[in-house]
CSV table of C-alpha atoms and ligand atoms in Angstrom, one decimal:
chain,number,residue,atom,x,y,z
F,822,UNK,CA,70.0,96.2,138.6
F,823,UNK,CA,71.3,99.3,138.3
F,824,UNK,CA,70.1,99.8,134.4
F,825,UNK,CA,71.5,103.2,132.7
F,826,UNK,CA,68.6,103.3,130.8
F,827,UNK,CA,64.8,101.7,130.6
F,828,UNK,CA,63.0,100.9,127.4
F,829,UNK,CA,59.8,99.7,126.7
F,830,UNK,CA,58.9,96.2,126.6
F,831,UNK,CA,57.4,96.2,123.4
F,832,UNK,CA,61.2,96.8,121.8
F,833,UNK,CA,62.3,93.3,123.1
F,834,UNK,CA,60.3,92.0,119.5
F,835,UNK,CA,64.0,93.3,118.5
F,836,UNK,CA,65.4,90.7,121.1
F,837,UNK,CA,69.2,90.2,118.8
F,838,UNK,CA,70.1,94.3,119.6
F,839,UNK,CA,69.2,94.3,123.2
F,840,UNK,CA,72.4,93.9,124.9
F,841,UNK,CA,74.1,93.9,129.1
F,842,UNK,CA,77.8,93.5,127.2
F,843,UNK,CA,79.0,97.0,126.2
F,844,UNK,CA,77.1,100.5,126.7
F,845,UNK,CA,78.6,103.3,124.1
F,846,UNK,CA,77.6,107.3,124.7
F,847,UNK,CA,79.3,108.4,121.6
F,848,UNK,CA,78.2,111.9,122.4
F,849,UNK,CA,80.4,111.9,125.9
F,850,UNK,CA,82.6,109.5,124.8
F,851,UNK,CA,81.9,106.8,127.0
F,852,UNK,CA,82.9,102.8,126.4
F,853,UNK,CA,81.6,100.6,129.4
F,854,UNK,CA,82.4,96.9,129.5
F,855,UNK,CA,79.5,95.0,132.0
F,856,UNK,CA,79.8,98.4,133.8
F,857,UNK,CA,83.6,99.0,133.6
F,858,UNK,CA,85.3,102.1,132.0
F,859,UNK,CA,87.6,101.0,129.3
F,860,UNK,CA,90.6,103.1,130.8
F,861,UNK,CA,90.4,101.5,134.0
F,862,UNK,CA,89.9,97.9,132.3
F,863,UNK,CA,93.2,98.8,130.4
F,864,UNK,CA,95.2,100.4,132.9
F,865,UNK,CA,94.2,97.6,135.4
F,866,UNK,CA,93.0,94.2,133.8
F,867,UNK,CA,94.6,91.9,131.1
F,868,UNK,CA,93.0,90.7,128.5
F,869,UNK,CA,91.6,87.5,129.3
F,870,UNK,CA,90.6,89.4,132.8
F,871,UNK,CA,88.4,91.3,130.4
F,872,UNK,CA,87.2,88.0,128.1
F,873,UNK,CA,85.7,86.4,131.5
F,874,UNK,CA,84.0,89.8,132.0
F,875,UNK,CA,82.7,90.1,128.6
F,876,UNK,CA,81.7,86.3,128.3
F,877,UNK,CA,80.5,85.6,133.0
F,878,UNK,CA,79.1,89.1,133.3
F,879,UNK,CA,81.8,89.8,136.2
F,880,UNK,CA,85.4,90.0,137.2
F,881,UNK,CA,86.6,86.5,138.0
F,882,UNK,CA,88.2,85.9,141.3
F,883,UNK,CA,91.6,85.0,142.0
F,884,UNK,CA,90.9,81.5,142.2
F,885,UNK,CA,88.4,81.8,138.7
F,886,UNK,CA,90.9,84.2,137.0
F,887,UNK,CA,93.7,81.0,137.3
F,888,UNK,CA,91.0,77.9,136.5
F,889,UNK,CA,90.2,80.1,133.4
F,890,UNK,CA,94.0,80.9,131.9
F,891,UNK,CA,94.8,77.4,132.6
F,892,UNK,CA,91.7,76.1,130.3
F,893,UNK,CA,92.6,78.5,127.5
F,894,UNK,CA,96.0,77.4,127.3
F,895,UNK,CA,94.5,73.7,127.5
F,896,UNK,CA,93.1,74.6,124.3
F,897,UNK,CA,95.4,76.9,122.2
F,898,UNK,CA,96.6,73.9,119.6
F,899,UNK,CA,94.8,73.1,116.8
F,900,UNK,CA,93.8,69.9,114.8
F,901,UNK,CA,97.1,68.9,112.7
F,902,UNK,CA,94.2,68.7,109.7
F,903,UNK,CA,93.7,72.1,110.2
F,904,UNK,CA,97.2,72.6,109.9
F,905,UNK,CA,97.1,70.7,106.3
F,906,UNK,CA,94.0,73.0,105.9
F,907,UNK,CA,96.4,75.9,105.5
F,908,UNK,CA,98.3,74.4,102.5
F,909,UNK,CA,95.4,74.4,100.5
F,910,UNK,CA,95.7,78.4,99.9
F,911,UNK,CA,98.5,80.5,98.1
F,912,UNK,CA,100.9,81.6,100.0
F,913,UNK,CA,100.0,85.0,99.2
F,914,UNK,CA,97.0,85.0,99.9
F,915,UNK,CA,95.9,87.8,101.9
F,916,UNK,CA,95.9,86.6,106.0
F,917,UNK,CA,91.7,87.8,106.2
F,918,UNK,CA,90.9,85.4,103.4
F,919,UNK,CA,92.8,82.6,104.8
F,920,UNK,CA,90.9,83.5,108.3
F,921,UNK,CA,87.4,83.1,106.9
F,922,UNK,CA,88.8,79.9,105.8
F,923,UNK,CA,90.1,78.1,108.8
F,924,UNK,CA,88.1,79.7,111.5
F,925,UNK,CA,84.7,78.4,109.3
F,926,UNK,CA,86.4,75.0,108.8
F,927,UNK,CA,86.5,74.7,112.8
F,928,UNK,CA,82.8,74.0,112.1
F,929,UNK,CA,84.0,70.9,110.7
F,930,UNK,CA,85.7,69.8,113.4
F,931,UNK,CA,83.7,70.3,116.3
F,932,UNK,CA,79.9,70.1,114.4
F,933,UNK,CA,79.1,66.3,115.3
F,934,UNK,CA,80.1,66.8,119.1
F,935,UNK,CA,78.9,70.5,119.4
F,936,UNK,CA,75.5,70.7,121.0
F,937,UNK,CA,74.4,74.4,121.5
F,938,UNK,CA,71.5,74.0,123.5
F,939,UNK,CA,73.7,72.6,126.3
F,940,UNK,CA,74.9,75.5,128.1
F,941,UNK,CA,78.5,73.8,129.0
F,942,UNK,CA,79.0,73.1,125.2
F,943,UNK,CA,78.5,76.9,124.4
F,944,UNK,CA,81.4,77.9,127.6
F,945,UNK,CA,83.3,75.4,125.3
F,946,UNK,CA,83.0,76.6,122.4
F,947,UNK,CA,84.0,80.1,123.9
F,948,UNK,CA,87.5,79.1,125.4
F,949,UNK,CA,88.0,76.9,122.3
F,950,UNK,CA,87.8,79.9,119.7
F,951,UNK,CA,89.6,82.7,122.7
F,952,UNK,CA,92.3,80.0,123.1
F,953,UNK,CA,92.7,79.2,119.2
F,954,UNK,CA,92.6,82.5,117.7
F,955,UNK,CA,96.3,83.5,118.1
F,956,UNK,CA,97.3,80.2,117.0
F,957,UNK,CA,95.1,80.5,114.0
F,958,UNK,CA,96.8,84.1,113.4
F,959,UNK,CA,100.1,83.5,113.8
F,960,UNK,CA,99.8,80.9,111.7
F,961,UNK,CA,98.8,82.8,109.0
F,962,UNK,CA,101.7,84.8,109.3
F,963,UNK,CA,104.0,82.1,109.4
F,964,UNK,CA,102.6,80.6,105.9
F,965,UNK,CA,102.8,83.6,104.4
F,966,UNK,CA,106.6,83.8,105.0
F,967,UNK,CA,107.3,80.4,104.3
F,968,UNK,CA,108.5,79.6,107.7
F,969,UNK,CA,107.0,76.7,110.1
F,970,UNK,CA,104.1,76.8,112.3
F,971,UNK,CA,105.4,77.7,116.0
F,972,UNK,CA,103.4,75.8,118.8
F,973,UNK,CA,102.0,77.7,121.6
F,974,UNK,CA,104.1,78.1,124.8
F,975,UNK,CA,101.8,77.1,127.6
F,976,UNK,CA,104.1,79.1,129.8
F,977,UNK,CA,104.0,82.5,128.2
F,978,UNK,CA,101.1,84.5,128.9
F,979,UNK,CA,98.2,84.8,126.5
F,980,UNK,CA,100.1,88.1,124.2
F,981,UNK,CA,103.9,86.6,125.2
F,982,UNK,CA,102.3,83.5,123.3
F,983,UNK,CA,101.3,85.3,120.5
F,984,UNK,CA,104.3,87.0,119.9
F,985,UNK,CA,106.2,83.7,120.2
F,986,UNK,CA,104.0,82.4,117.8
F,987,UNK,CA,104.4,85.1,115.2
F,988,UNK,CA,108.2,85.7,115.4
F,989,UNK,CA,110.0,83.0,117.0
F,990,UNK,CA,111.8,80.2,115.0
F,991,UNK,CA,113.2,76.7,116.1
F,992,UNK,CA,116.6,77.7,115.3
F,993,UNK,CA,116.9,80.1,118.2
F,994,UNK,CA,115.5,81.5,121.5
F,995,UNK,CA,112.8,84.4,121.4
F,996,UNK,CA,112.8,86.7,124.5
F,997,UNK,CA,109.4,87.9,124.7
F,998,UNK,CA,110.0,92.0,125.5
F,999,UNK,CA,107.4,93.2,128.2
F,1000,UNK,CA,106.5,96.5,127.2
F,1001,UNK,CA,105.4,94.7,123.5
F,1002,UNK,CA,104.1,92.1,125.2
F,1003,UNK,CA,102.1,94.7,127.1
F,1004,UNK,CA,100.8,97.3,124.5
F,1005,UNK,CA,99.4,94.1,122.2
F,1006,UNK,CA,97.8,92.4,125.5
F,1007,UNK,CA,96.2,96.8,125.6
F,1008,UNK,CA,95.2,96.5,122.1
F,1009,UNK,CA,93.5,93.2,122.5
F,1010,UNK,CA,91.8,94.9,125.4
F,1011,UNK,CA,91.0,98.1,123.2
F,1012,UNK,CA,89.5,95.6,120.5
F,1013,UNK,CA,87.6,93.4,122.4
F,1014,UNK,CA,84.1,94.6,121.9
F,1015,UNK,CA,82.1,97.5,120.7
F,1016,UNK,CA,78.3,97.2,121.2
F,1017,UNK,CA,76.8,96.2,117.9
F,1018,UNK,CA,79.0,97.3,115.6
F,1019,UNK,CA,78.9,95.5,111.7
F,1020,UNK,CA,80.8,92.5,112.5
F,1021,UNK,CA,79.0,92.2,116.0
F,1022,UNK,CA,75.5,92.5,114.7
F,1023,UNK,CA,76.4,90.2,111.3
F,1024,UNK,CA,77.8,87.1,114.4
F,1025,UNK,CA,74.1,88.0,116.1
F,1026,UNK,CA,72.2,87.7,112.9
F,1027,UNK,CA,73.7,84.4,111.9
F,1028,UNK,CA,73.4,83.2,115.9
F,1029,UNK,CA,69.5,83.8,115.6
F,1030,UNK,CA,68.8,81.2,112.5
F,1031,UNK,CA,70.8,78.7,115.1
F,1032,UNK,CA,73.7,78.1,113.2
F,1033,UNK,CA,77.4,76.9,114.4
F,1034,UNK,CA,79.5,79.3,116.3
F,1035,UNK,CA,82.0,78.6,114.1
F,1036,UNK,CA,80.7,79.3,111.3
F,1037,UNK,CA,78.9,82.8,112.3
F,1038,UNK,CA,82.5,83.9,114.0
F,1039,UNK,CA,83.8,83.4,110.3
F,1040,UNK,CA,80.9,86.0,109.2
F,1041,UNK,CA,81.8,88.1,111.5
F,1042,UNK,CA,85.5,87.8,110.3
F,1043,UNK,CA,84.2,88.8,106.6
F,1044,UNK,CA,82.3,91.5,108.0
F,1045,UNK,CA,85.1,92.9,109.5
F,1046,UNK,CA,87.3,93.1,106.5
F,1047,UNK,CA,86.1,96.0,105.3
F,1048,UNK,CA,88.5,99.1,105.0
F,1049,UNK,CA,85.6,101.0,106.8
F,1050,UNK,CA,85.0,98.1,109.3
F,1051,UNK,CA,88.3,96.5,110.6
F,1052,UNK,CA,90.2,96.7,107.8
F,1053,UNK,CA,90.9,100.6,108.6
F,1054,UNK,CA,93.9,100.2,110.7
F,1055,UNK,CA,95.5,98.4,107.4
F,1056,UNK,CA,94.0,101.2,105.0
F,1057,UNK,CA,95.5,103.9,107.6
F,1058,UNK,CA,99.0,102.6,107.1
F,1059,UNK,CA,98.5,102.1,103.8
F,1060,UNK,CA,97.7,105.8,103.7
F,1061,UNK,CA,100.0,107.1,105.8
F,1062,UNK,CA,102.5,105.3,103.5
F,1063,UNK,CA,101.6,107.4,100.4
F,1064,UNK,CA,101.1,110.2,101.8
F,1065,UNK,CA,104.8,109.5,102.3
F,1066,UNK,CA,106.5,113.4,104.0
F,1067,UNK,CA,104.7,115.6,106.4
F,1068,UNK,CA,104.5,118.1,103.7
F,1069,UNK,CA,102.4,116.2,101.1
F,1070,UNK,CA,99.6,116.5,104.3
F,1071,UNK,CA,97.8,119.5,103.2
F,1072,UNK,CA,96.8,117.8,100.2
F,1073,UNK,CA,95.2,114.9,101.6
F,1074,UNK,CA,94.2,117.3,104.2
F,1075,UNK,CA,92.3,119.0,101.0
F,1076,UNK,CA,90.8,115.7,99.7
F,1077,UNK,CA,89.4,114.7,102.8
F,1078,UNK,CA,87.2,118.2,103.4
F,1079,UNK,CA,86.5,118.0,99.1
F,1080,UNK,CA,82.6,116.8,99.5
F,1081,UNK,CA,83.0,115.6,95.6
F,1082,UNK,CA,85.6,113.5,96.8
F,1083,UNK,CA,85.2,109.7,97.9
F,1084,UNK,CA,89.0,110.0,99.6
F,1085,UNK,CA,88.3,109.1,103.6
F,1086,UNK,CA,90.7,110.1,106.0
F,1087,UNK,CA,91.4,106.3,107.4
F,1088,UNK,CA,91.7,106.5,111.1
F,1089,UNK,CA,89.4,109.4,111.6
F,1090,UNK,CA,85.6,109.6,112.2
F,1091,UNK,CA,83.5,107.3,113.6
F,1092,UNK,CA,80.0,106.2,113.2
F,1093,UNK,CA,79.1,106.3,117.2
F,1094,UNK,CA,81.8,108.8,118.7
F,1095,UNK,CA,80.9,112.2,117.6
F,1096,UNK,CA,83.1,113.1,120.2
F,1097,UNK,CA,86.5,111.4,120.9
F,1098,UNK,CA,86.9,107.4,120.8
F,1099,UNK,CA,87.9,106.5,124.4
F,1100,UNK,CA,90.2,103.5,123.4
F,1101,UNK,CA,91.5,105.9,121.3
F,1102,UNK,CA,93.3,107.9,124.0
F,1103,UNK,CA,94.6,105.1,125.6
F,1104,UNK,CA,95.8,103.7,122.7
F,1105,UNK,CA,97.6,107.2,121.9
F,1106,UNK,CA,99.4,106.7,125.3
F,1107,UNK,CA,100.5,103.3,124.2
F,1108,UNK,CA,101.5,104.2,121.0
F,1109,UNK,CA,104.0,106.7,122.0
F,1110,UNK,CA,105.3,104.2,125.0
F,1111,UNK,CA,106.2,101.6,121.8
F,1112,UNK,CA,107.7,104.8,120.1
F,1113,UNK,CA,109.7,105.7,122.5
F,1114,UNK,CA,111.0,102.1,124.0
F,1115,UNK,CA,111.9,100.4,120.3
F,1116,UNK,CA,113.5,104.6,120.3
F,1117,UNK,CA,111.8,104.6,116.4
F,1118,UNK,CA,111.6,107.8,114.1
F,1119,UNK,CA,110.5,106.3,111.2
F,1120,UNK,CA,109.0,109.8,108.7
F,1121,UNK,CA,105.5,107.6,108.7
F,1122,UNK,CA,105.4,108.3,112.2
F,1123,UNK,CA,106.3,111.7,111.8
F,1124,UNK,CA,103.6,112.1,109.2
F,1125,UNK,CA,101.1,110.2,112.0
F,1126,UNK,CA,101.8,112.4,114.5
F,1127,UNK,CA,101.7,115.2,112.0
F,1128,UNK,CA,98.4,114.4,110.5
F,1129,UNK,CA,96.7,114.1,114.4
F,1130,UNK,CA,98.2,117.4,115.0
F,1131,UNK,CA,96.4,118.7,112.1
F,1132,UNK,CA,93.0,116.6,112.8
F,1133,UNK,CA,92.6,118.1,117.0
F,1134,UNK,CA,93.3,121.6,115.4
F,1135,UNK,CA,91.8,121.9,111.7
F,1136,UNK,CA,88.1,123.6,112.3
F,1137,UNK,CA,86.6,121.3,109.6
F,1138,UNK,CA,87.8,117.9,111.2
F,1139,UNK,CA,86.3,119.9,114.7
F,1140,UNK,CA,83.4,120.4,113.2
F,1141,UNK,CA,82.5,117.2,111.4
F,1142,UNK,CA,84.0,115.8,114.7
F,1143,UNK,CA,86.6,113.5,113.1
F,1144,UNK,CA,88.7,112.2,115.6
F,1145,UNK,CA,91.7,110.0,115.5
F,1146,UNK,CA,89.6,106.7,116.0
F,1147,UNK,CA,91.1,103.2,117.4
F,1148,UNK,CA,92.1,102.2,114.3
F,1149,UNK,CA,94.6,105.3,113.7
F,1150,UNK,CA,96.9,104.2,117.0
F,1151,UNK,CA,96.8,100.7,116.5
F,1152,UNK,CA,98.2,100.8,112.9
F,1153,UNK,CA,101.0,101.9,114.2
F,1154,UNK,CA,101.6,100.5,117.0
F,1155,UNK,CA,101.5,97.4,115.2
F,1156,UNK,CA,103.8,98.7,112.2
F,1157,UNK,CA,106.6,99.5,115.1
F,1158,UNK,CA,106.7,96.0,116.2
F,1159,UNK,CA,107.0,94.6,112.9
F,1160,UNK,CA,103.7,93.1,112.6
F,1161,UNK,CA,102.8,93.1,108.6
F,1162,UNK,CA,100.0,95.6,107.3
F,1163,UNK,CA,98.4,92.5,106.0
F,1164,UNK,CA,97.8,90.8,109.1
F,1165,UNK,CA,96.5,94.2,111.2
F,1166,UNK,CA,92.8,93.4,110.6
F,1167,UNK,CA,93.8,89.4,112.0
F,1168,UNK,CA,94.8,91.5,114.7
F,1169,UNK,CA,91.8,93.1,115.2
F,1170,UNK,CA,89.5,89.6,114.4
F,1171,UNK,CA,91.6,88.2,117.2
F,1172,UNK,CA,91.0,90.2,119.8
F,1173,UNK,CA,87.2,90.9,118.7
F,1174,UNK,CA,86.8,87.0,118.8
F,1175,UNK,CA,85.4,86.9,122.5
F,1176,UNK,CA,83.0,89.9,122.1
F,1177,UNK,CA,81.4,88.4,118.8
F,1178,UNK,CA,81.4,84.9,121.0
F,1179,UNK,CA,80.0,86.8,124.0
F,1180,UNK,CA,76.8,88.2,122.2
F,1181,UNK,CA,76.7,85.1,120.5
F,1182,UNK,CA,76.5,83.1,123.5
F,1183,UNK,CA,73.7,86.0,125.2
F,1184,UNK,CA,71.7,85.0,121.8
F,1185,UNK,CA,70.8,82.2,124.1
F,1186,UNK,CA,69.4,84.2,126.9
F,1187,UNK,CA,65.5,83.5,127.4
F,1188,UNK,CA,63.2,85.4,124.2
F,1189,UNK,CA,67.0,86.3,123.0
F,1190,UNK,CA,67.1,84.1,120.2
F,1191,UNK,CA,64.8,85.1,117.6
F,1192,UNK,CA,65.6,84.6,113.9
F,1193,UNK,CA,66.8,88.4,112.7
F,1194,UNK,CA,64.8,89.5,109.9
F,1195,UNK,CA,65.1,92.8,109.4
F,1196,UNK,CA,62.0,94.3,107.1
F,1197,UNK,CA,63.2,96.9,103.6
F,1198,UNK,CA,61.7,100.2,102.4
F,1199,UNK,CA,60.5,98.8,99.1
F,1200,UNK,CA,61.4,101.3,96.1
F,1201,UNK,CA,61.2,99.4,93.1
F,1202,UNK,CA,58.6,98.6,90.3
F,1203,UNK,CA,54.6,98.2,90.9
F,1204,UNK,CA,53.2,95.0,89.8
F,1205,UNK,CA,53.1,94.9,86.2
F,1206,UNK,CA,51.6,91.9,83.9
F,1207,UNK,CA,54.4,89.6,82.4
F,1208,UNK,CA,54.4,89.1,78.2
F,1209,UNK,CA,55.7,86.3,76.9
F,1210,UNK,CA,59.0,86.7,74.9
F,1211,UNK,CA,57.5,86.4,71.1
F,1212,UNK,CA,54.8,89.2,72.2
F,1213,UNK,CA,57.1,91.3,74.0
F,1214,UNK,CA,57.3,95.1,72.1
C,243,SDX,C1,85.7,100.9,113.5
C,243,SDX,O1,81.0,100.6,114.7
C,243,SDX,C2,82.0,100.4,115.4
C,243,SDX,O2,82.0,100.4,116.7
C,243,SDX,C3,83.3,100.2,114.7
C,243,SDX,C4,84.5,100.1,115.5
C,243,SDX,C5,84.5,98.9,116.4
C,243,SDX,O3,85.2,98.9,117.4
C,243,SDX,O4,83.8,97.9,116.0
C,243,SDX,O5,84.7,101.2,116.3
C,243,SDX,C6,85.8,100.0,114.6
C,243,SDX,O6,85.2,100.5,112.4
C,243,SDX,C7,86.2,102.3,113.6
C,243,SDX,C8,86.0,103.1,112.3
C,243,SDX,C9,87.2,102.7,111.4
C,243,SDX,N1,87.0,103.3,110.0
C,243,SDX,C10,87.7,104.2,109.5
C,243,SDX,O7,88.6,104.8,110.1
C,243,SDX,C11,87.5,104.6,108.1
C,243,SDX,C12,87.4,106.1,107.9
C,243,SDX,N2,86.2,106.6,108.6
C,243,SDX,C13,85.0,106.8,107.8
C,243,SDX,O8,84.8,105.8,106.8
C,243,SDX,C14,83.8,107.2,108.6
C,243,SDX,O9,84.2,108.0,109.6
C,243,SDX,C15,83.0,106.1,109.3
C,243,SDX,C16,82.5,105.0,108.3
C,243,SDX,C17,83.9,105.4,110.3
C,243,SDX,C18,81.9,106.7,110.0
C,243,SDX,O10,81.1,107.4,109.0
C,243,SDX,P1,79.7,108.1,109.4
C,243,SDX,O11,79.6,108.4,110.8
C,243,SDX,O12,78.7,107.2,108.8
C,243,SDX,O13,79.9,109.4,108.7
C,243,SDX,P2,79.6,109.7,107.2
C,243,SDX,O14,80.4,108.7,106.4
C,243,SDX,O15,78.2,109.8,107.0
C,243,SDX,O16,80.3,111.1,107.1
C,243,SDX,C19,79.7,112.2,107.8
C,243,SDX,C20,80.5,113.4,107.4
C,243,SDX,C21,80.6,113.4,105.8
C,243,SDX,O17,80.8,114.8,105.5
C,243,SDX,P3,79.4,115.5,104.9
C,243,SDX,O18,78.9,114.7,103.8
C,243,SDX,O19,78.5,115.6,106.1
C,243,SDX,O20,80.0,116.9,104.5
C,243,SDX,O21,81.9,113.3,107.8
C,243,SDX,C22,82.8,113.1,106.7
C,243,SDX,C23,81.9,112.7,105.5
C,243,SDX,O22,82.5,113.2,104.4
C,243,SDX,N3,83.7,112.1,107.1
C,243,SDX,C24,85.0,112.1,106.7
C,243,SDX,C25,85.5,110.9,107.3
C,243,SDX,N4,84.5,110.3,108.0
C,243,SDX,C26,83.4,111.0,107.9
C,243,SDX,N5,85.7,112.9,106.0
C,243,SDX,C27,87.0,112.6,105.8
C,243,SDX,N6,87.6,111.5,106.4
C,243,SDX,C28,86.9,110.7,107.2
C,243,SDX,N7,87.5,109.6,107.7
């Protein structure tokens, strides 16, 4: 097979990181997916195109491409107790939490029948959580607003279905608009998978001790909470938000280069690309095609466009090569089409769903699935002998 790169045999004792999924050159900015540029997989596939990639190994054909779409949608609804599941939180609560929740309590449901060492219950188990994510999501949306749960529309493609989910009501028809429909099917795509990443590597270690998809896809949802994880495209809003005008930019501009200072630019840097993010330059595109067709000039996109001016010119930010990442574009992408801050790291947890089930599924792969158990640099105390309380100085 045409490998890009060989290793030697003796690094397979680390089976859980050795990966055919996704290969990253962060120094040339290159994303593959089983071989495939990300641009091209955007500009030419859909997203569940790219799930049977990530999860088969290669492109369905016609014929596979239809059998699979008509599964998922065989599989979007969930258990009504699941449903009542949702009642049990606030309705405030924030939409992450309630998705650690719900997706780990799908180990509940499907333990007893759910027999991982058959290979047909792990494709299962796949199409189940690819298929029940956006439900899951949009229903956290709808709880938080106090409106009813939306049942998927079988008919609508897999985004159309989402955004039916998340903003239609019963009291009156939702047209599903196709360049929406399009840039959140693009930022599925964009999100899909990213080598081993936090969240990736924390659904790999929990595959290796054997336990439930389920519950390690709910680990990998807490992983990616984090505002330097997943939860950046939130923090970046949240950001761009206080930094409020363009001219109150030089100042954050200032606290980002001030060493003494913890402030991060959210949306910039990234631990892999020292050069620029590749999803991020198609995401760019697609942020300015939802700009310009919902014909928005809201001052935090001024201030976005503003601060990326800033970023691709400012020798510091060239120098420490901090680049607009994914999680800049998608913010606000997301923000134009009305989709709350609180529920842009769902976002991201959905469409990462099927590469976290993908390398959880090649755990399986012969002399893959060895328990991770990564060893420490111990720097604590020698052995010293124990006194007993009363004789303690
Ligand atoms: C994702 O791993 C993945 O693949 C993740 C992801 C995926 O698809 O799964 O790509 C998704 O998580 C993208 C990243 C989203 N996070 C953010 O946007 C949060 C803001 N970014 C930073 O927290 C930071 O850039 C990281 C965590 C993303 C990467 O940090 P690194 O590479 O470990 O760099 P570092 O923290 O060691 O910083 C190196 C230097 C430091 O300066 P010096 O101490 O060398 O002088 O760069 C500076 C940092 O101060 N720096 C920043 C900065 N990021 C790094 N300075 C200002 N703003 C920033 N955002």
């Amino acid at each position: 097979k045409n490998k890009l790169f060989t290793f030697d045999p003796g690094f397979m004792s680390t089976a859980s990181c050795v990966s055919e999924i996704t290969y990253i050159d962060g120094d040339n900015g290159i994303l593959l997916h089983r071989g495939y540029p990300i641009a091209d997989l955007a500009k030419h596939a859909d997203y569940l195109e790219v799930s049977y990639l990530l999860l088969f190994g290669e492109r369905p054909t016609l014929e596979q491409y239809t059998d699979f779409i008509q599964l998922v949608k065989r599989h979007t609804l969930v258990h009504e107790q699941i449903s009542r599941f949702f009642h049990g939180f606030r309705r405030d609560s924030h939409p992450m939490a309630i998705m650690c929740g719900v997706s780990g309590a799908l180990a509940a449901f499907y333990h007893d029948s759910l027999d991982i060492s058959d290979e047909e219950h792990r494709d299962m188990t796949a199409v189940r959580l690819l298929a029940k994510m956006p439900t899951l999501a949009a229903m956290c949306y709808k709880y938080s607003i106090g409106q009813p749960f939306m049942f998927p529309q079988n008919h609508l493609s897999y985004s159309g279905n989402f955004l039916h989910m998340m903003f239609a009501t019963p009291c009156e028809p939702y047209i599903v608009n196709p360049v929406l429909e399009r840039a959140i099917d693009k930022i599925f795509i964009l999100h899909a998978d990213h080598e081993q990443n936090a969240s990736t590597s924390t659904v790999r270690t929990a595959a290796s001790s054997g336990a439930n998809p389920f519950a390690c896809i709910a680990a990998g949802i807490a992983s990616l909470w984090g505002p330097a994880h997943g939860g950046a495209n939130e923090a970046c809003i949240n950001m761009l938000e206080e930094i409020g005008t363009v001219d109150r930019i030089p100042e954050y501009i200032a606290k980002a280069k001030d060493r003494n200072d913890p402030f991060r630019l959210m949306g910039f840097g990234h631990r892999v690309y020292k050069n620029y993010d590749p999803r991020a330059k198609v995401m760019r595109q697609t942020c300015h095609e939802v700009l310009k067709e919902l014909n928005i000039d809201h001052p935090l996109f001024e201030v976005a466009m503003e601060l990326e001016r800033i970023a691709l010119s400012d020798q510091y930010f060239i120098d420490h090569k901090l680049y607009p990442n994914v999680d800049f574009y998608s913010g606000i992408i997301l923000k134009a089409i009305g989709i709350p801050t609180s529920m842009f790291t769902v976002m991201f947890a959905l469409a990462r769903t099927v590469g976290w089930i993908s390398h959880w599924r090649e755990m399986f792969k012969p002399g893959n699935m060895k328990i991770v158990r990564p060893r420490q640099l111990y720097i604590g105390q020698t052995e010293r002998p124990f006194m007993p309380m009363d004789k303690k100085k």
